[in-house]
Amino acid sequence: MLFVALVVAGCLYGAARLVAVAREPLTSLPFQSGWEPSEHALSRYHARYYPLAMLFLAFDVEMLFMYPWAVIVADAGIGAVIEMFVFLGVLMAGVVWAWREGALRWT
């Protein structure tokens, strides 16, 4: 099976090389409409943006858990409500910790 997978991958790679429009790689980066970049593409983001982005992602994932919960909470009863409040309590503890560590301070 490994041999077949390697042969198929090699054939696909070879076919891609044969039908490629440009055989040589790009000489300039496709950044700022093909002009030579004066800075790295990722250098414009300050490092203090990333903890805030991680905090946003944590609450975004929290919403993924809350939408299905909202659909079944009426059928599941008080146990589901208690579980959600425990979950939200853990998230609130994370927010308080991030606040104390200064992750929400922008300056």
Short mmCIF file of C-alpha atoms in Angstrom, two decimals:
data_model
loop_
_atom_site.label_atom_id
_atom_site.label_comp_id
_atom_site.label_asym_id
_atom_site.label_seq_id
_atom_site.Cartn_x
_atom_site.Cartn_y
_atom_site.Cartn_z
CA MET A 1 0.00 0.00 0.00
CA LEU A 2 2.88 2.34 0.80
CA PHE A 3 4.47 1.57 -2.56
CA VAL A 4 1.22 2.34 -4.41
CA ALA A 5 0.84 5.62 -2.50
CA LEU A 6 4.42 6.64 -3.35
CA VAL A 7 3.96 5.75 -7.03
CA VAL A 8 0.69 7.72 -7.24
CA ALA A 9 2.27 10.71 -5.48
CA GLY A 10 5.27 10.55 -7.84
CA CYS A 11 3.02 10.34 -10.89
CA LEU A 12 0.98 13.31 -9.73
CA TYR A 13 4.14 15.32 -9.05
CA GLY A 14 5.51 14.45 -12.49
CA ALA A 15 2.22 15.36 -14.19
CA ALA A 16 2.19 18.69 -12.40
CA ARG A 17 5.74 19.41 -13.60
CA LEU A 18 4.79 18.52 -17.19
CA VAL A 19 1.70 20.73 -17.41
CA ALA A 20 3.08 23.66 -15.39
CA VAL A 21 2.65 27.04 -17.03
CA ALA A 22 5.96 28.42 -15.77
CA ARG A 23 8.75 25.96 -15.10
CA GLU A 24 10.86 28.46 -13.15
CA PRO A 25 9.81 29.74 -9.72
CA LEU A 26 8.80 33.37 -9.24
CA THR A 27 11.67 35.82 -9.04
CA SER A 28 9.69 38.42 -7.08
CA LEU A 29 7.29 37.85 -4.26
CA PRO A 30 3.55 38.27 -4.98
CA PHE A 31 3.25 41.01 -2.36
CA GLN A 32 2.15 44.60 -2.98
CA SER A 33 1.08 43.97 -6.58
CA GLY A 34 4.39 42.39 -7.61
CA TRP A 35 6.60 45.24 -6.40
CA GLU A 36 9.68 44.46 -4.40
CA PRO A 37 8.62 44.47 -0.74
CA SER A 38 10.32 46.95 1.56
CA GLU A 39 9.50 44.86 4.66
CA HIS A 40 8.60 41.30 5.54
CA ALA A 41 4.93 40.47 5.07
CA LEU A 42 4.46 39.55 8.74
CA SER A 43 6.47 42.39 10.26
CA ARG A 44 3.57 44.83 10.27
CA TYR A 45 1.81 43.01 13.12
CA HIS A 46 2.97 43.93 16.58
CA ALA A 47 3.63 41.11 19.04
CA ARG A 48 1.00 42.38 21.48
CA TYR A 49 -1.70 41.48 18.94
CA TYR A 50 -1.19 37.74 19.35
CA PRO A 51 -2.32 37.28 23.00
CA LEU A 52 -5.48 39.20 22.18
CA ALA A 53 -6.03 37.00 19.12
CA MET A 54 -5.59 33.86 21.26
CA LEU A 55 -8.14 35.20 23.73
CA PHE A 56 -10.56 35.84 20.87
CA LEU A 57 -10.06 32.30 19.57
CA ALA A 58 -10.79 30.89 23.02
CA PHE A 59 -14.13 32.67 23.07
CA ASP A 60 -14.79 31.74 19.47
CA VAL A 61 -14.37 28.06 20.35
CA GLU A 62 -16.60 28.64 23.36
CA MET A 63 -19.37 29.70 20.98
CA LEU A 64 -18.92 26.40 19.13
CA PHE A 65 -19.87 24.64 22.36
CA MET A 66 -22.74 26.97 23.23
CA TYR A 67 -24.74 26.73 19.99
CA PRO A 68 -25.44 22.98 20.19
CA TRP A 69 -26.00 23.34 23.93
CA ALA A 70 -28.68 25.96 23.30
CA VAL A 71 -30.51 23.51 21.03
CA ILE A 72 -30.68 20.68 23.57
CA VAL A 73 -30.83 22.56 26.88
CA ALA A 74 -34.61 22.35 27.12
CA ASP A 75 -34.53 18.56 26.72
CA ALA A 76 -31.41 17.94 28.83
CA GLY A 77 -32.67 19.72 31.93
CA ILE A 78 -30.91 21.39 34.83
CA GLY A 79 -27.78 19.22 34.51
CA ALA A 80 -26.93 20.85 31.19
CA VAL A 81 -27.40 24.31 32.70
CA ILE A 82 -25.06 23.48 35.59
CA GLU A 83 -22.45 22.07 33.20
CA MET A 84 -22.57 25.22 31.06
CA PHE A 85 -22.16 27.47 34.11
CA VAL A 86 -19.13 25.42 35.18
CA PHE A 87 -17.71 25.76 31.66
CA LEU A 88 -18.32 29.51 31.66
CA GLY A 89 -16.75 29.76 35.10
CA VAL A 90 -13.57 28.15 33.82
CA LEU A 91 -13.53 30.57 30.89
CA MET A 92 -14.11 33.52 33.21
CA ALA A 93 -11.18 32.36 35.34
CA GLY A 94 -9.09 32.42 32.16
CA VAL A 95 -10.23 35.96 31.38
CA VAL A 96 -9.40 37.13 34.90
CA TRP A 97 -5.98 35.52 34.64
CA ALA A 98 -5.34 37.15 31.24
CA TRP A 99 -6.46 40.49 32.62
CA ARG A 100 -4.12 40.18 35.61
CA GLU A 101 -1.23 39.20 33.33
CA GLY A 102 -1.85 42.26 31.14
CA ALA A 103 -2.94 40.49 27.97
CA LEU A 104 -5.80 42.96 27.52
CA ARG A 105 -3.61 46.03 28.06
CA TRP A 106 -2.82 47.51 24.65
CA THR A 107 -0.20 50.07 25.61
#
